[in-house]
mmCIF file of C-alpha atoms in Angstrom:
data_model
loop_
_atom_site.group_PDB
_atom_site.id
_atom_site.type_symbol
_atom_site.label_atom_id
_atom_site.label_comp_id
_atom_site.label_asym_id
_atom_site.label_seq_id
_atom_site.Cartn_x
_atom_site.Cartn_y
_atom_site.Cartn_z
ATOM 1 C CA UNK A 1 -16.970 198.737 49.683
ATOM 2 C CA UNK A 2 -19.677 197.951 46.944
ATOM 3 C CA UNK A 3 -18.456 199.914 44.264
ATOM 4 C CA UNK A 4 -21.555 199.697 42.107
ATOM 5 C CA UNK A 5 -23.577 201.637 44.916
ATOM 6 C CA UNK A 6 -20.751 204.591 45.241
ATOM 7 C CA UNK A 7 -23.216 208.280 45.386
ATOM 8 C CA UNK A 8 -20.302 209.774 42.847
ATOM 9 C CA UNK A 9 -18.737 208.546 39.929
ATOM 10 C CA UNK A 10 -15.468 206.832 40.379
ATOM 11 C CA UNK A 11 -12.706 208.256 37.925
ATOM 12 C CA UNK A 12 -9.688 210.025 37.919
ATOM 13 C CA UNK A 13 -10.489 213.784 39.465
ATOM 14 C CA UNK A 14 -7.863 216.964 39.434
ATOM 15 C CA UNK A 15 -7.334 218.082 42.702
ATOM 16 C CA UNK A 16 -9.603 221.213 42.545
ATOM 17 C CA UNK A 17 -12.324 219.001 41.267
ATOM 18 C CA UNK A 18 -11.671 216.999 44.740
ATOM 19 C CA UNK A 19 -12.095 219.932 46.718
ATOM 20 C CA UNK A 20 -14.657 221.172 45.095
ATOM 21 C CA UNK A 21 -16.684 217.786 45.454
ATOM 22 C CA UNK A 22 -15.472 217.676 49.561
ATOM 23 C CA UNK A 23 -17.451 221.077 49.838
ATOM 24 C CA UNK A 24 -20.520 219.839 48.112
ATOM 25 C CA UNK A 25 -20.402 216.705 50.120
ATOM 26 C CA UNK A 26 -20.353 217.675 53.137
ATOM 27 C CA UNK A 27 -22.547 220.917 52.697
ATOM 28 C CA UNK A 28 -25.427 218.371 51.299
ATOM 29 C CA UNK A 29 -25.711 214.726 51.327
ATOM 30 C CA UNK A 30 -23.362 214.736 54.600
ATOM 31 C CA UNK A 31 -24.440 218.130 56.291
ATOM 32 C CA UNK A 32 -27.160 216.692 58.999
ATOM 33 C CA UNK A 33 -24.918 214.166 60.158
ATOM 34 C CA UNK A 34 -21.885 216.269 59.918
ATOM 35 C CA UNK A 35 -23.424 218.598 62.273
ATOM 36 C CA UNK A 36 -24.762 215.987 65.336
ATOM 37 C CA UNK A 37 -21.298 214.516 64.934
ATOM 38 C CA UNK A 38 -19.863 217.465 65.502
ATOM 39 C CA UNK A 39 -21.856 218.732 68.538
ATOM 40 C CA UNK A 40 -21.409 214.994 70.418
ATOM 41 C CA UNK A 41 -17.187 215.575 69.860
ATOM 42 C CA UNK A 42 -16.250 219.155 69.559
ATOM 43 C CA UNK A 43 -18.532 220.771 72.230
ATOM 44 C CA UNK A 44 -16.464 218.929 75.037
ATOM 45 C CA UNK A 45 -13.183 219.250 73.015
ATOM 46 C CA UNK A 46 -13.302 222.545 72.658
ATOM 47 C CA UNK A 47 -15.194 222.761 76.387
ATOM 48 C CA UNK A 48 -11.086 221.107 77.456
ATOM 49 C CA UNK A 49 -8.781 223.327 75.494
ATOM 50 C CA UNK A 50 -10.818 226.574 76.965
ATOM 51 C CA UNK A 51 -10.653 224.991 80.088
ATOM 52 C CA UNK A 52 -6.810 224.199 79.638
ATOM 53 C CA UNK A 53 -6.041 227.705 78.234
ATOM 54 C CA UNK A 54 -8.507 229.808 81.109
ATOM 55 C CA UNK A 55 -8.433 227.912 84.228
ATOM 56 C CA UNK A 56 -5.221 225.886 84.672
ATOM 57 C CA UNK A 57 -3.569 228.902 82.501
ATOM 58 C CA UNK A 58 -1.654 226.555 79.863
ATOM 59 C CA UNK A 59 -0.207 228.281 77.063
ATOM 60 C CA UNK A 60 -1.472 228.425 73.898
ATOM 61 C CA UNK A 61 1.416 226.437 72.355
ATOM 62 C CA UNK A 62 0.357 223.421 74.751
ATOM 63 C CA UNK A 63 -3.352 223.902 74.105
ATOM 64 C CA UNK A 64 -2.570 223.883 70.748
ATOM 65 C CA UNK A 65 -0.919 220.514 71.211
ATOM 66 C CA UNK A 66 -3.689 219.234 72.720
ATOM 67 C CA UNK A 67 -6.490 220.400 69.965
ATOM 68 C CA UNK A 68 -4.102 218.992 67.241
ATOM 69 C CA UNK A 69 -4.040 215.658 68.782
ATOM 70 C CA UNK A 70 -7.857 215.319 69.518
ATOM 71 C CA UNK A 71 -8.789 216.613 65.808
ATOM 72 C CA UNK A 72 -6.482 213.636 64.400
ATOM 73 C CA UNK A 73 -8.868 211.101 66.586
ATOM 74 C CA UNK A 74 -11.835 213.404 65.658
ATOM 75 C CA UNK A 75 -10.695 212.726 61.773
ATOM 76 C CA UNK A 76 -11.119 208.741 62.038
ATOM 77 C CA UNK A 77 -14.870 209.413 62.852
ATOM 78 C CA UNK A 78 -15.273 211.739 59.688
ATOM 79 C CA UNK A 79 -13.832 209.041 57.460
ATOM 80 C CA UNK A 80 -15.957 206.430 58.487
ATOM 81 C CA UNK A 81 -18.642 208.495 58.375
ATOM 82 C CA UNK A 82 -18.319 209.734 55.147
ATOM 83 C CA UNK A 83 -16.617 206.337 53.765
ATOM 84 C CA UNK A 84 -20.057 204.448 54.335
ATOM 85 C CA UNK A 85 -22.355 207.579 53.209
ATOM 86 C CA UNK A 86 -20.652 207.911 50.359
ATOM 87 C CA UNK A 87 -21.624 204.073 49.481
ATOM 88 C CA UNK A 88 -25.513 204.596 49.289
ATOM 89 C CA UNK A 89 -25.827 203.888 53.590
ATOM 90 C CA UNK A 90 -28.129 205.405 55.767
ATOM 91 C CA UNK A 91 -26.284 206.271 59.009
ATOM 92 C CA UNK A 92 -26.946 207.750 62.416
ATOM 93 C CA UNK A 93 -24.089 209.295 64.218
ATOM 94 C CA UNK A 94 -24.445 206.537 66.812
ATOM 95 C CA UNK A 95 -24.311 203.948 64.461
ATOM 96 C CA UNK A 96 -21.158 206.157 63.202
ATOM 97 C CA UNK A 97 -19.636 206.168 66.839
ATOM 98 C CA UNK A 98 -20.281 202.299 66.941
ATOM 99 C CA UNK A 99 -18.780 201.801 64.350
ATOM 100 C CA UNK A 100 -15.337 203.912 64.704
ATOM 101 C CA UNK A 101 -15.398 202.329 68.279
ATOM 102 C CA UNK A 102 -14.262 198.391 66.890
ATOM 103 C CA UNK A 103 -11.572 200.136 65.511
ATOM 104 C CA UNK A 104 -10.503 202.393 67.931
ATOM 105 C CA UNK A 105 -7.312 200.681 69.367
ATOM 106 C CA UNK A 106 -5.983 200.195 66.588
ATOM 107 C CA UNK A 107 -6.560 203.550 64.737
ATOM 108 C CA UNK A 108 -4.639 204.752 68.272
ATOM 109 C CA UNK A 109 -2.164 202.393 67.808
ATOM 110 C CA UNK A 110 -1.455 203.180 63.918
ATOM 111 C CA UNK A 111 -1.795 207.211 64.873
ATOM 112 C CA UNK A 112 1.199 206.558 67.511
ATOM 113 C CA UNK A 113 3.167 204.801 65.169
ATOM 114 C CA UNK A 114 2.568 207.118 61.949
ATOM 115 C CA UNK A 115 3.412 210.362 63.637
ATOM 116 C CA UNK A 116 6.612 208.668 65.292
ATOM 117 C CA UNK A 117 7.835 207.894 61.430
ATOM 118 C CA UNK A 118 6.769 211.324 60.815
ATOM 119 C CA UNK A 119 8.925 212.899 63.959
ATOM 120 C CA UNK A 120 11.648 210.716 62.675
ATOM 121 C CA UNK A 121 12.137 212.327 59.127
ATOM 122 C CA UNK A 122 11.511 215.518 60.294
ATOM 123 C CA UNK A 123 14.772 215.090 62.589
ATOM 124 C CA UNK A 124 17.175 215.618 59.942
ATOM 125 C CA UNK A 125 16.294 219.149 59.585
ATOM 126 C CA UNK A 126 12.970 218.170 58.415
ATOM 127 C CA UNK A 127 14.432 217.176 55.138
ATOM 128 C CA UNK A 128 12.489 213.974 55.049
ATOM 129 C CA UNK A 129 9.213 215.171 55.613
ATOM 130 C CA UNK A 130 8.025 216.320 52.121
ATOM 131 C CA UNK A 131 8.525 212.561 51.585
ATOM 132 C CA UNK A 132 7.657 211.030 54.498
ATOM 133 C CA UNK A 133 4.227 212.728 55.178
ATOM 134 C CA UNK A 134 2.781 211.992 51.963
ATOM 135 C CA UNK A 135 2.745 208.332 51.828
ATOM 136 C CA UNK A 136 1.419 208.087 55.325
ATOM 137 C CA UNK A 137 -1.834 210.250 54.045
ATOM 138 C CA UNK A 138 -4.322 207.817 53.804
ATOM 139 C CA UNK A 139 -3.228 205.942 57.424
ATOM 140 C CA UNK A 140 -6.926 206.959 58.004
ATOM 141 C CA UNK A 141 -8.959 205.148 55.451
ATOM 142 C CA UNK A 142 -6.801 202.190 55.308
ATOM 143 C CA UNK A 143 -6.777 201.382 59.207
ATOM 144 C CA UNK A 144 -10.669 202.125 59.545
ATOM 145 C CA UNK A 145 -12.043 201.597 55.704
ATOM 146 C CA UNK A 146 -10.089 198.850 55.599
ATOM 147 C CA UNK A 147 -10.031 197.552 58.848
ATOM 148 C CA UNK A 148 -6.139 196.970 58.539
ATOM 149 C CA UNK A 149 -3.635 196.489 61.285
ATOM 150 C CA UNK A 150 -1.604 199.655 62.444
ATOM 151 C CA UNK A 151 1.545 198.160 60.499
ATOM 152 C CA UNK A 152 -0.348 196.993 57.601
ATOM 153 C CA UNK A 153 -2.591 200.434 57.608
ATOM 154 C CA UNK A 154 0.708 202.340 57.529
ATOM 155 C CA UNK A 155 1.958 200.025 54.683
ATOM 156 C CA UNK A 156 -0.933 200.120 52.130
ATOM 157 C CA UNK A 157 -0.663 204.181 52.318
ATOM 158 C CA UNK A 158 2.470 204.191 51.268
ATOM 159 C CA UNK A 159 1.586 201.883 48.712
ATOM 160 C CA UNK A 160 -1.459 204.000 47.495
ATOM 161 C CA UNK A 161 1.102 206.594 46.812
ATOM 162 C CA UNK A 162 3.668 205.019 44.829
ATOM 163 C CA UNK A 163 5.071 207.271 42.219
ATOM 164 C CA UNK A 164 2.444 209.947 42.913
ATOM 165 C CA UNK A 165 4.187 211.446 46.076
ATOM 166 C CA UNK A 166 4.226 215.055 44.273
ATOM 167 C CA UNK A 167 0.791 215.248 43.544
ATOM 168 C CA UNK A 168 -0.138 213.768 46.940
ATOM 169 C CA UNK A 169 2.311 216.317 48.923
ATOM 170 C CA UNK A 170 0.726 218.945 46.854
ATOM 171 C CA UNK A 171 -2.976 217.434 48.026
ATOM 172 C CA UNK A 172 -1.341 217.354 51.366
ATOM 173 C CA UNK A 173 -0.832 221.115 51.326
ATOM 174 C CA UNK A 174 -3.966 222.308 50.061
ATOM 175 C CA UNK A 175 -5.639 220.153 52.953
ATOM 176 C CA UNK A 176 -3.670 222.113 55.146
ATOM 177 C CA UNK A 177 -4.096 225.957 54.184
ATOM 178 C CA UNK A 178 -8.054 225.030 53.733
ATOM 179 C CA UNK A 179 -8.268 223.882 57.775
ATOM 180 C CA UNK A 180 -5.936 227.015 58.347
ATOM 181 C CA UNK A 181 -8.271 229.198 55.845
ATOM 182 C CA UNK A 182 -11.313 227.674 58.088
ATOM 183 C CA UNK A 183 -9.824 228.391 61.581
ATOM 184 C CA UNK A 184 -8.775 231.818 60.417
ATOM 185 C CA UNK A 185 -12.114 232.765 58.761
ATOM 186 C CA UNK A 186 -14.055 231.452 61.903
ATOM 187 C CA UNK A 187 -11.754 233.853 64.206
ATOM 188 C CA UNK A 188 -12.296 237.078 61.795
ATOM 189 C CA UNK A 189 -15.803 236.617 62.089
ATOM 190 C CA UNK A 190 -15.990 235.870 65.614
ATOM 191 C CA UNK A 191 -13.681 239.122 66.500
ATOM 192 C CA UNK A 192 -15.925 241.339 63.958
ATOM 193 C CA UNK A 193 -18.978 240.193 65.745
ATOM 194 C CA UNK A 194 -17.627 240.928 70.039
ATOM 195 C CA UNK A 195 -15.159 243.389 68.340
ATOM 196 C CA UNK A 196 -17.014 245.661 66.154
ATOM 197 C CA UNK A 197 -20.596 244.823 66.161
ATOM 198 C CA UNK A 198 -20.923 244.460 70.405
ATOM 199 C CA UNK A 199 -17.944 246.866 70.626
ATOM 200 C CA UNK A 200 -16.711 244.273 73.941
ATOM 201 C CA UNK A 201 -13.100 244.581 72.432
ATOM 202 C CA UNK A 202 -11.120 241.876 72.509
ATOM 203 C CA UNK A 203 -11.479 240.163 75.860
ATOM 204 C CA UNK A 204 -10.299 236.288 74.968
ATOM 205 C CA UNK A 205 -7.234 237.766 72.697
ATOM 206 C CA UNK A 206 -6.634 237.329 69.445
ATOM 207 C CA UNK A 207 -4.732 234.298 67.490
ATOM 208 C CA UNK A 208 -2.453 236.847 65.075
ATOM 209 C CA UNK A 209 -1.947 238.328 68.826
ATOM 210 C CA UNK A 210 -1.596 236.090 71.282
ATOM 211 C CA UNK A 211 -1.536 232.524 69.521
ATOM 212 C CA UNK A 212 -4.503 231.383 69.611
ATOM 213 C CA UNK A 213 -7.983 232.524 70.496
ATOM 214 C CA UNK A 214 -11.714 230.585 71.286
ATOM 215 C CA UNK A 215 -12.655 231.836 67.770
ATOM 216 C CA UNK A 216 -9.704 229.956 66.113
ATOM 217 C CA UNK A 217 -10.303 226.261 68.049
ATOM 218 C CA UNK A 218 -13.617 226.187 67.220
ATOM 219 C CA UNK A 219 -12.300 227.209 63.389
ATOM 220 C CA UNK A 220 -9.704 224.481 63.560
ATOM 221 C CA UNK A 221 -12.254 221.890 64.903
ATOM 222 C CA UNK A 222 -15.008 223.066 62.108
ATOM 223 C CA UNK A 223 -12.538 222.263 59.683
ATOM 224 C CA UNK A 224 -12.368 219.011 60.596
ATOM 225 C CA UNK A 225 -14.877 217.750 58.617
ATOM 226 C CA UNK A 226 -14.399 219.142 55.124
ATOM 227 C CA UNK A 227 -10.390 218.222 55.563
ATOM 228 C CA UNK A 228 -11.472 214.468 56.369
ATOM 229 C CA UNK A 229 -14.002 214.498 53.453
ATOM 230 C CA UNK A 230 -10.946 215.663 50.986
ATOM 231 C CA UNK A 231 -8.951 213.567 52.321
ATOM 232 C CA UNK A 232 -11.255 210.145 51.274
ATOM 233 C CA UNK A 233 -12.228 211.639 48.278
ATOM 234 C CA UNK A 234 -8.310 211.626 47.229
ATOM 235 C CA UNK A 235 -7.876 208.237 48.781
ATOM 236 C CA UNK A 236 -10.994 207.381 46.332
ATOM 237 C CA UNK A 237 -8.935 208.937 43.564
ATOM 238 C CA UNK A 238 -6.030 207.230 44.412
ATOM 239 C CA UNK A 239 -7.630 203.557 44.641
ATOM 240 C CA UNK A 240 -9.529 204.629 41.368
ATOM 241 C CA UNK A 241 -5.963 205.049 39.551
ATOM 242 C CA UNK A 242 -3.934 202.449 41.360
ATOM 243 C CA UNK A 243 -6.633 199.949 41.345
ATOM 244 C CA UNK A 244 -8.371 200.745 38.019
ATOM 245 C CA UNK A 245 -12.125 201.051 40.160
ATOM 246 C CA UNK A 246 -13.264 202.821 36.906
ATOM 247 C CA UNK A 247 -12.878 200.034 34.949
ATOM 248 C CA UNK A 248 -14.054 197.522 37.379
ATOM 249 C CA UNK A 249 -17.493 199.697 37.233
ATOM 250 C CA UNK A 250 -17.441 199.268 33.476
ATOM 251 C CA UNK A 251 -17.555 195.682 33.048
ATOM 252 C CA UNK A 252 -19.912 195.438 36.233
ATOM 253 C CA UNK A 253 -21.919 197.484 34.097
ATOM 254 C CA UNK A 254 -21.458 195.680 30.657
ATOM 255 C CA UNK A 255 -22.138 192.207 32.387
ATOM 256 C CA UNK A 256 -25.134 193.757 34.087
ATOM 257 C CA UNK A 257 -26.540 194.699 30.591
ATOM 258 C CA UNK A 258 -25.546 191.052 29.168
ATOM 259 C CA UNK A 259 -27.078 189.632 32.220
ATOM 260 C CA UNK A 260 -30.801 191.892 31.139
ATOM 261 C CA UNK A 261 -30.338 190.746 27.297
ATOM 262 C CA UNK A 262 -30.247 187.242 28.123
ATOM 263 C CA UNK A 263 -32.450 187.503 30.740
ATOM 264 C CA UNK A 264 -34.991 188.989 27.865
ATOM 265 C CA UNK A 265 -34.418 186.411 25.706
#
């Protein structure tokens, strides 16, 4: 990454200042691409679950299942999406697909190993996950942003999150209940508008009623984005603190201004 061309500035941020920034992001600078990225993947992902819940009559438990595991793939594009915008680069989402392609085997590999550490602490009566799941946050940005191995990807997350696993847990959460917040907002509306407005009732069920509902995927996959550009924005925060990035930018900057004054002389 050239830190010296980052679109934000790179200090220590609170976590609501994160959030905040995520929203802005990606309702801005990232919206265009956001959106074509998200026609090319979630059209035919959500096209599959319906087709999985409607016409070979899975239950919405498995379906579910399925949409969970296609959003964490879905997530790697986000990050390297926003990772390079957010560096002052001019992408297309091809160039974005391209580019989350090289690394696709081994973001695979490193999701199949992360979330078998994760199903192991959560065997104990899922005692270990509030400590587990934390330091295996930013799998994403190190195995694509980084270009690390699965192990090593796995690794450096942990690492990132060295004495901060509170605050990151707590990050963690707040990730969560905003893609819940999304999914649920995106299925009120959609009832209210076949509901209420076109009085239809509720023909595809409900997700308080039934478990899930075509309003609610396509919440949970709109989410996607925004949770994936909180996500690197915390990473951001937490390679700002661990790796003093602030600081770097200051003496870039203070040799920069040397470099002019003796340049003018």
């Amino acid at each position: 990454m050239n830190l010296g061309a980052s679109a934000i500035v790179l200090r220590p941020r609170p976590l609501s200042e994160i959030l905040d920034l995520a929203c802005r992001l990606s309702m801005s600078r990232a919206f265009g691409l956001y959106a074509r990225l998200s026609a090319i993947l979630f059209l035919p992902m959500l096209a599959g679950c319906l087709a999985l819940r409607y016409a070979a009559g899975w239950s919405w438990p498995e379906v579910w299942g399925v949409a969970i595991a296609l959003g964490g793939v879905a997530q790697g594009v986000f990050t390297v999406a926003v990772g390079r915008l957010l560096f002052s680069e001019e992408l297309s989402a091809g160039q974005v697909l391209r580019l989350f392609r090289a690394r696709l085997s081994s973001y695979l590999w490193m999701l199949f190993l992360s979330r078998l550490l994760l199903a192991a602490a959560a065997l104990p009566l899922l005692l270990g996950l509030p400590l587990a799941w934390p330091r295996l946050v930013f799998v994403h940005e190190a195995s694509l942003l980084e270009a690390a191995p699965a192990g090593d990807a796995i690794q450096r997350s942990s690492r990132f999150v060295t004495g901060r696993v509170a605050a990151v847990l707590g990050a963690l959460i707040a990730l969560l209940l905003a893609q819940a917040g999304i999914a649920l907002t995106v299925e009120l509306l959609g009832q209210s508008l076949v509901d209420a407005i076109l009085q239809l009732g509720k023909p595809f069920g409900a997700l308080l009623d039934d478990g899930g509902s075509p309003f609610a995927l396509a919440g949970f996959f709109a989410g996607i984005p925004y949770v994936a550009t909180a996500r690197f924005l915390h990473y951001i925060d937490a390679r700002t603190r661990a790796d003093g990035w602030d600081i770097q930018l200051r003496f870039l900057a203070i040799a920069a201004r040397e470099g002019e004054k003796r340049a003018a002389a």
